[in-house]
Amino acid sequence: MEFFAGYGYVGLFMAAFVAATILPLSSEVVLGLLLLHGLDPVLLVGVATCGNVLGAFVNYGIGFWGSSFFIRKILRISESESAKALSRFKKYGTGSLLFAWLPIVGDPLTLIAGLLKVNLPLFFLLVTSGKLIRYMVISLAVLA
């Protein structure tokens, strides 16, 4: 994580982007390190949110244009993870995308949104809102 933190805002953007894809990474740690080094909290939250949302768009695109073979065999998103995400969509509708920031289920949620061809502006609004709130809460907790 210190590798990303060493690049400041750009490093945070990269960490947040990668963390929103299927690769395991904690952008929250990078955000915390940069906050503790005195970088602008508002700018950090904006950069982290932008990177994380763009990473979620990658997942959406994979779901939209990809096949289930690609998702299961290449990305290694299990049947059970996909089933949980699909179940949330059926139970809570597209509003479940507000929780795309959650570990384990967040990435499959954004993939399922692509598979189901969720309206793109709605996807953007819900995913951005959830991720923005998460980074704001983390920043407030670190700076408290």
mmCIF file with all atom_site columns, C-alpha atoms in Angstrom:
data_model
loop_
_atom_site.group_PDB
_atom_site.id
_atom_site.type_symbol
_atom_site.label_atom_id
_atom_site.label_alt_id
_atom_site.label_comp_id
_atom_site.label_asym_id
_atom_site.label_entity_id
_atom_site.label_seq_id
_atom_site.pdbx_PDB_ins_code
_atom_site.Cartn_x
_atom_site.Cartn_y
_atom_site.Cartn_z
_atom_site.occupancy
_atom_site.B_iso_or_equiv
_atom_site.pdbx_formal_charge
_atom_site.auth_seq_id
_atom_site.auth_comp_id
_atom_site.auth_asym_id
_atom_site.auth_atom_id
_atom_site.pdbx_PDB_model_num
ATOM 1   C CA . MET A 1 1   ? 0.000   0.000   0.000   1.00 0.00 ? 1   MET A CA 1
ATOM 2   C CA . GLU A 1 2   ? 2.911   2.322   0.657   1.00 0.00 ? 2   GLU A CA 1
ATOM 3   C CA . PHE A 1 3   ? 3.860   1.912   -3.003  1.00 0.00 ? 3   PHE A CA 1
ATOM 4   C CA . PHE A 1 4   ? 0.598   3.545   -4.056  1.00 0.00 ? 4   PHE A CA 1
ATOM 5   C CA . ALA A 1 5   ? 0.762   6.136   -1.276  1.00 0.00 ? 5   ALA A CA 1
ATOM 6   C CA . GLY A 1 6   ? 4.199   7.159   -2.541  1.00 0.00 ? 6   GLY A CA 1
ATOM 7   C CA . TYR A 1 7   ? 2.552   8.474   -5.703  1.00 0.00 ? 7   TYR A CA 1
ATOM 8   C CA . GLY A 1 8   ? 0.118   10.710  -3.834  1.00 0.00 ? 8   GLY A CA 1
ATOM 9   C CA . TYR A 1 9   ? -3.131  11.499  -5.597  1.00 0.00 ? 9   TYR A CA 1
ATOM 10  C CA . VAL A 1 10  ? -2.199  9.464   -8.691  1.00 0.00 ? 10  VAL A CA 1
ATOM 11  C CA . GLY A 1 11  ? -1.323  6.481   -6.507  1.00 0.00 ? 11  GLY A CA 1
ATOM 12  C CA . LEU A 1 12  ? -4.648  6.738   -4.707  1.00 0.00 ? 12  LEU A CA 1
ATOM 13  C CA . PHE A 1 13  ? -6.502  6.900   -8.022  1.00 0.00 ? 13  PHE A CA 1
ATOM 14  C CA . MET A 1 14  ? -4.683  3.764   -9.232  1.00 0.00 ? 14  MET A CA 1
ATOM 15  C CA . ALA A 1 15  ? -5.304  1.915   -5.946  1.00 0.00 ? 15  ALA A CA 1
ATOM 16  C CA . ALA A 1 16  ? -8.996  2.847   -5.927  1.00 0.00 ? 16  ALA A CA 1
ATOM 17  C CA . PHE A 1 17  ? -9.383  1.830   -9.576  1.00 0.00 ? 17  PHE A CA 1
ATOM 18  C CA . VAL A 1 18  ? -7.733  -1.559  -9.054  1.00 0.00 ? 18  VAL A CA 1
ATOM 19  C CA . ALA A 1 19  ? -9.627  -2.137  -5.789  1.00 0.00 ? 19  ALA A CA 1
ATOM 20  C CA . ALA A 1 20  ? -12.946 -1.758  -7.627  1.00 0.00 ? 20  ALA A CA 1
ATOM 21  C CA . THR A 1 21  ? -12.054 -4.489  -10.089 1.00 0.00 ? 21  THR A CA 1
ATOM 22  C CA . ILE A 1 22  ? -11.713 -8.131  -9.159  1.00 0.00 ? 22  ILE A CA 1
ATOM 23  C CA . LEU A 1 23  ? -8.145  -7.677  -7.916  1.00 0.00 ? 23  LEU A CA 1
ATOM 24  C CA . PRO A 1 24  ? -7.819  -7.657  -4.121  1.00 0.00 ? 24  PRO A CA 1
ATOM 25  C CA . LEU A 1 25  ? -6.503  -4.302  -2.924  1.00 0.00 ? 25  LEU A CA 1
ATOM 26  C CA . SER A 1 26  ? -7.419  -1.930  -0.123  1.00 0.00 ? 26  SER A CA 1
ATOM 27  C CA . SER A 1 27  ? -7.682  1.635   -1.336  1.00 0.00 ? 27  SER A CA 1
ATOM 28  C CA . GLU A 1 28  ? -8.877  2.605   2.144   1.00 0.00 ? 28  GLU A CA 1
ATOM 29  C CA . VAL A 1 29  ? -5.397  1.992   3.544   1.00 0.00 ? 29  VAL A CA 1
ATOM 30  C CA . VAL A 1 30  ? -3.841  4.214   0.871   1.00 0.00 ? 30  VAL A CA 1
ATOM 31  C CA . LEU A 1 31  ? -6.432  6.903   1.584   1.00 0.00 ? 31  LEU A CA 1
ATOM 32  C CA . GLY A 1 32  ? -5.675  6.710   5.308   1.00 0.00 ? 32  GLY A CA 1
ATOM 33  C CA . LEU A 1 33  ? -1.925  6.987   4.755   1.00 0.00 ? 33  LEU A CA 1
ATOM 34  C CA . LEU A 1 34  ? -2.326  10.032  2.539   1.00 0.00 ? 34  LEU A CA 1
ATOM 35  C CA . LEU A 1 35  ? -4.712  11.677  4.989   1.00 0.00 ? 35  LEU A CA 1
ATOM 36  C CA . LEU A 1 36  ? -2.187  11.157  7.774   1.00 0.00 ? 36  LEU A CA 1
ATOM 37  C CA . HIS A 1 37  ? 0.470   12.785  5.575   1.00 0.00 ? 37  HIS A CA 1
ATOM 38  C CA . GLY A 1 38  ? -1.651  15.932  5.403   1.00 0.00 ? 38  GLY A CA 1
ATOM 39  C CA . LEU A 1 39  ? -2.956  15.843  1.834   1.00 0.00 ? 39  LEU A CA 1
ATOM 40  C CA . ASP A 1 40  ? -6.224  17.662  1.112   1.00 0.00 ? 40  ASP A CA 1
ATOM 41  C CA . PRO A 1 41  ? -9.083  15.441  2.401   1.00 0.00 ? 41  PRO A CA 1
ATOM 42  C CA . VAL A 1 42  ? -11.664 16.779  -0.057  1.00 0.00 ? 42  VAL A CA 1
ATOM 43  C CA . LEU A 1 43  ? -9.385  16.164  -3.029  1.00 0.00 ? 43  LEU A CA 1
ATOM 44  C CA . LEU A 1 44  ? -8.444  12.719  -1.713  1.00 0.00 ? 44  LEU A CA 1
ATOM 45  C CA . VAL A 1 45  ? -12.102 11.716  -1.364  1.00 0.00 ? 45  VAL A CA 1
ATOM 46  C CA . GLY A 1 46  ? -12.806 12.961  -4.895  1.00 0.00 ? 46  GLY A CA 1
ATOM 47  C CA . VAL A 1 47  ? -9.817  11.144  -6.393  1.00 0.00 ? 47  VAL A CA 1
ATOM 48  C CA . ALA A 1 48  ? -10.596 7.896   -4.561  1.00 0.00 ? 48  ALA A CA 1
ATOM 49  C CA . THR A 1 49  ? -14.254 8.058   -5.579  1.00 0.00 ? 49  THR A CA 1
ATOM 50  C CA . CYS A 1 50  ? -13.411 8.717   -9.243  1.00 0.00 ? 50  CYS A CA 1
ATOM 51  C CA . GLY A 1 51  ? -10.910 5.866   -9.398  1.00 0.00 ? 51  GLY A CA 1
ATOM 52  C CA . ASN A 1 52  ? -13.233 3.441   -7.653  1.00 0.00 ? 52  ASN A CA 1
ATOM 53  C CA . VAL A 1 53  ? -16.226 4.344   -9.819  1.00 0.00 ? 53  VAL A CA 1
ATOM 54  C CA . LEU A 1 54  ? -14.184 3.958   -13.012 1.00 0.00 ? 54  LEU A CA 1
ATOM 55  C CA . GLY A 1 55  ? -13.083 0.526   -11.790 1.00 0.00 ? 55  GLY A CA 1
ATOM 56  C CA . ALA A 1 56  ? -16.741 -0.357  -11.226 1.00 0.00 ? 56  ALA A CA 1
ATOM 57  C CA . PHE A 1 57  ? -17.434 0.684   -14.833 1.00 0.00 ? 57  PHE A CA 1
ATOM 58  C CA . VAL A 1 58  ? -14.854 -1.894  -15.937 1.00 0.00 ? 58  VAL A CA 1
ATOM 59  C CA . ASN A 1 59  ? -16.846 -4.562  -14.091 1.00 0.00 ? 59  ASN A CA 1
ATOM 60  C CA . TYR A 1 60  ? -20.075 -3.258  -15.616 1.00 0.00 ? 60  TYR A CA 1
ATOM 61  C CA . GLY A 1 61  ? -18.514 -3.466  -19.081 1.00 0.00 ? 61  GLY A CA 1
ATOM 62  C CA . ILE A 1 62  ? -17.293 -7.000  -18.474 1.00 0.00 ? 62  ILE A CA 1
ATOM 63  C CA . GLY A 1 63  ? -20.800 -7.973  -17.415 1.00 0.00 ? 63  GLY A CA 1
ATOM 64  C CA . PHE A 1 64  ? -22.383 -6.098  -20.312 1.00 0.00 ? 64  PHE A CA 1
ATOM 65  C CA . TRP A 1 65  ? -20.117 -7.449  -23.058 1.00 0.00 ? 65  TRP A CA 1
ATOM 66  C CA . GLY A 1 66  ? -18.559 -10.497 -21.408 1.00 0.00 ? 66  GLY A CA 1
ATOM 67  C CA . SER A 1 67  ? -19.776 -14.032 -21.165 1.00 0.00 ? 67  SER A CA 1
ATOM 68  C CA . SER A 1 68  ? -20.515 -16.109 -18.099 1.00 0.00 ? 68  SER A CA 1
ATOM 69  C CA . PHE A 1 69  ? -17.521 -18.307 -19.057 1.00 0.00 ? 69  PHE A CA 1
ATOM 70  C CA . PHE A 1 70  ? -15.234 -15.263 -18.888 1.00 0.00 ? 70  PHE A CA 1
ATOM 71  C CA . ILE A 1 71  ? -16.675 -14.159 -15.556 1.00 0.00 ? 71  ILE A CA 1
ATOM 72  C CA . ARG A 1 72  ? -16.411 -17.596 -13.933 1.00 0.00 ? 72  ARG A CA 1
ATOM 73  C CA . LYS A 1 73  ? -13.250 -19.039 -15.463 1.00 0.00 ? 73  LYS A CA 1
ATOM 74  C CA . ILE A 1 74  ? -11.076 -16.001 -16.146 1.00 0.00 ? 74  ILE A CA 1
ATOM 75  C CA . LEU A 1 75  ? -12.187 -13.594 -13.419 1.00 0.00 ? 75  LEU A CA 1
ATOM 76  C CA . ARG A 1 76  ? -12.875 -16.457 -10.999 1.00 0.00 ? 76  ARG A CA 1
ATOM 77  C CA . ILE A 1 77  ? -16.044 -14.964 -9.624  1.00 0.00 ? 77  ILE A CA 1
ATOM 78  C CA . SER A 1 78  ? -17.772 -17.976 -8.172  1.00 0.00 ? 78  SER A CA 1
ATOM 79  C CA . GLU A 1 79  ? -21.269 -19.133 -8.873  1.00 0.00 ? 79  GLU A CA 1
ATOM 80  C CA . SER A 1 80  ? -22.187 -18.427 -5.240  1.00 0.00 ? 80  SER A CA 1
ATOM 81  C CA . GLU A 1 81  ? -20.855 -14.835 -5.387  1.00 0.00 ? 81  GLU A CA 1
ATOM 82  C CA . SER A 1 82  ? -22.812 -14.229 -8.579  1.00 0.00 ? 82  SER A CA 1
ATOM 83  C CA . ALA A 1 83  ? -25.892 -15.867 -7.066  1.00 0.00 ? 83  ALA A CA 1
ATOM 84  C CA . LYS A 1 84  ? -25.679 -13.604 -3.984  1.00 0.00 ? 84  LYS A CA 1
ATOM 85  C CA . ALA A 1 85  ? -25.384 -10.525 -6.177  1.00 0.00 ? 85  ALA A CA 1
ATOM 86  C CA . LEU A 1 86  ? -28.271 -11.644 -8.400  1.00 0.00 ? 86  LEU A CA 1
ATOM 87  C CA . SER A 1 87  ? -30.368 -12.398 -5.314  1.00 0.00 ? 87  SER A CA 1
ATOM 88  C CA . ARG A 1 88  ? -29.749 -8.871  -4.018  1.00 0.00 ? 88  ARG A CA 1
ATOM 89  C CA . PHE A 1 89  ? -30.771 -7.460  -7.365  1.00 0.00 ? 89  PHE A CA 1
ATOM 90  C CA . LYS A 1 90  ? -33.975 -9.462  -7.324  1.00 0.00 ? 90  LYS A CA 1
ATOM 91  C CA . LYS A 1 91  ? -34.734 -8.551  -3.705  1.00 0.00 ? 91  LYS A CA 1
ATOM 92  C CA . TYR A 1 92  ? -33.654 -4.900  -3.625  1.00 0.00 ? 92  TYR A CA 1
ATOM 93  C CA . GLY A 1 93  ? -33.560 -3.925  -7.293  1.00 0.00 ? 93  GLY A CA 1
ATOM 94  C CA . THR A 1 94  ? -30.988 -1.580  -8.701  1.00 0.00 ? 94  THR A CA 1
ATOM 95  C CA . GLY A 1 95  ? -30.892 0.221   -5.343  1.00 0.00 ? 95  GLY A CA 1
ATOM 96  C CA . SER A 1 96  ? -28.577 -2.564  -4.202  1.00 0.00 ? 96  SER A CA 1
ATOM 97  C CA . LEU A 1 97  ? -25.875 -0.806  -6.228  1.00 0.00 ? 97  LEU A CA 1
ATOM 98  C CA . LEU A 1 98  ? -25.605 1.680   -3.356  1.00 0.00 ? 98  LEU A CA 1
ATOM 99  C CA . PHE A 1 99  ? -23.750 -1.174  -1.658  1.00 0.00 ? 99  PHE A CA 1
ATOM 100 C CA . ALA A 1 100 ? -21.267 -1.793  -4.477  1.00 0.00 ? 100 ALA A CA 1
ATOM 101 C CA . TRP A 1 101 ? -18.548 -0.635  -2.072  1.00 0.00 ? 101 TRP A CA 1
ATOM 102 C CA . LEU A 1 102 ? -18.994 -3.691  0.163   1.00 0.00 ? 102 LEU A CA 1
ATOM 103 C CA . PRO A 1 103 ? -16.239 -6.300  0.161   1.00 0.00 ? 103 PRO A CA 1
ATOM 104 C CA . ILE A 1 104 ? -16.958 -9.641  -1.535  1.00 0.00 ? 104 ILE A CA 1
ATOM 105 C CA . VAL A 1 105 ? -20.379 -8.720  -2.969  1.00 0.00 ? 105 VAL A CA 1
ATOM 106 C CA . GLY A 1 106 ? -19.549 -5.308  -4.460  1.00 0.00 ? 106 GLY A CA 1
ATOM 107 C CA . ASP A 1 107 ? -17.643 -6.513  -7.514  1.00 0.00 ? 107 ASP A CA 1
ATOM 108 C CA . PRO A 1 108 ? -20.233 -9.151  -8.431  1.00 0.00 ? 108 PRO A CA 1
ATOM 109 C CA . LEU A 1 109 ? -22.990 -6.539  -7.995  1.00 0.00 ? 109 LEU A CA 1
ATOM 110 C CA . THR A 1 110 ? -21.416 -4.292  -10.614 1.00 0.00 ? 110 THR A CA 1
ATOM 111 C CA . LEU A 1 111 ? -20.857 -7.271  -12.926 1.00 0.00 ? 111 LEU A CA 1
ATOM 112 C CA . ILE A 1 112 ? -24.472 -8.389  -12.537 1.00 0.00 ? 112 ILE A CA 1
ATOM 113 C CA . ALA A 1 113 ? -25.581 -4.820  -13.283 1.00 0.00 ? 113 ALA A CA 1
ATOM 114 C CA . GLY A 1 114 ? -23.749 -5.091  -16.592 1.00 0.00 ? 114 GLY A CA 1
ATOM 115 C CA . LEU A 1 115 ? -25.176 -8.532  -17.320 1.00 0.00 ? 115 LEU A CA 1
ATOM 116 C CA . LEU A 1 116 ? -28.674 -7.201  -16.647 1.00 0.00 ? 116 LEU A CA 1
ATOM 117 C CA . LYS A 1 117 ? -27.917 -4.077  -18.687 1.00 0.00 ? 117 LYS A CA 1
ATOM 118 C CA . VAL A 1 118 ? -28.921 -1.696  -15.902 1.00 0.00 ? 118 VAL A CA 1
ATOM 119 C CA . ASN A 1 119 ? -29.469 1.858   -17.119 1.00 0.00 ? 119 ASN A CA 1
ATOM 120 C CA . LEU A 1 120 ? -25.988 3.426   -17.222 1.00 0.00 ? 120 LEU A CA 1
ATOM 121 C CA . PRO A 1 121 ? -26.841 6.850   -15.712 1.00 0.00 ? 121 PRO A CA 1
ATOM 122 C CA . LEU A 1 122 ? -28.684 5.099   -12.864 1.00 0.00 ? 122 LEU A CA 1
ATOM 123 C CA . PHE A 1 123 ? -25.715 2.762   -12.365 1.00 0.00 ? 123 PHE A CA 1
ATOM 124 C CA . PHE A 1 124 ? -23.397 5.780   -12.230 1.00 0.00 ? 124 PHE A CA 1
ATOM 125 C CA . LEU A 1 125 ? -25.573 7.656   -9.731  1.00 0.00 ? 125 LEU A CA 1
ATOM 126 C CA . LEU A 1 126 ? -26.024 4.741   -7.324  1.00 0.00 ? 126 LEU A CA 1
ATOM 127 C CA . VAL A 1 127 ? -22.461 3.427   -7.437  1.00 0.00 ? 127 VAL A CA 1
ATOM 128 C CA . THR A 1 128 ? -20.957 6.907   -7.128  1.00 0.00 ? 128 THR A CA 1
ATOM 129 C CA . SER A 1 129 ? -23.199 7.790   -4.187  1.00 0.00 ? 129 SER A CA 1
ATOM 130 C CA . GLY A 1 130 ? -22.298 4.661   -2.239  1.00 0.00 ? 130 GLY A CA 1
ATOM 131 C CA . LYS A 1 131 ? -18.582 4.917   -2.899  1.00 0.00 ? 131 LYS A CA 1
ATOM 132 C CA . LEU A 1 132 ? -18.467 8.648   -2.142  1.00 0.00 ? 132 LEU A CA 1
ATOM 133 C CA . ILE A 1 133 ? -20.189 8.153   1.209   1.00 0.00 ? 133 ILE A CA 1
ATOM 134 C CA . ARG A 1 134 ? -17.820 5.311   2.088   1.00 0.00 ? 134 ARG A CA 1
ATOM 135 C CA . TYR A 1 135 ? -14.701 7.403   1.390   1.00 0.00 ? 135 TYR A CA 1
ATOM 136 C CA . MET A 1 136 ? -16.157 10.366  3.287   1.00 0.00 ? 136 MET A CA 1
ATOM 137 C CA . VAL A 1 137 ? -16.858 8.206   6.349   1.00 0.00 ? 137 VAL A CA 1
ATOM 138 C CA . ILE A 1 138 ? -13.374 6.664   6.211   1.00 0.00 ? 138 ILE A CA 1
ATOM 139 C CA . SER A 1 139 ? -11.787 10.114  5.940   1.00 0.00 ? 139 SER A CA 1
ATOM 140 C CA . LEU A 1 140 ? -13.783 11.457  8.862   1.00 0.00 ? 140 LEU A CA 1
ATOM 141 C CA . ALA A 1 141 ? -12.813 8.431   10.953  1.00 0.00 ? 141 ALA A CA 1
ATOM 142 C CA . VAL A 1 142 ? -9.107  8.782   10.138  1.00 0.00 ? 142 VAL A CA 1
ATOM 143 C CA . LEU A 1 143 ? -9.079  12.513  10.842  1.00 0.00 ? 143 LEU A CA 1
ATOM 144 C CA . ALA A 1 144 ? -11.131 12.288  14.054  1.00 0.00 ? 144 ALA A CA 1
#
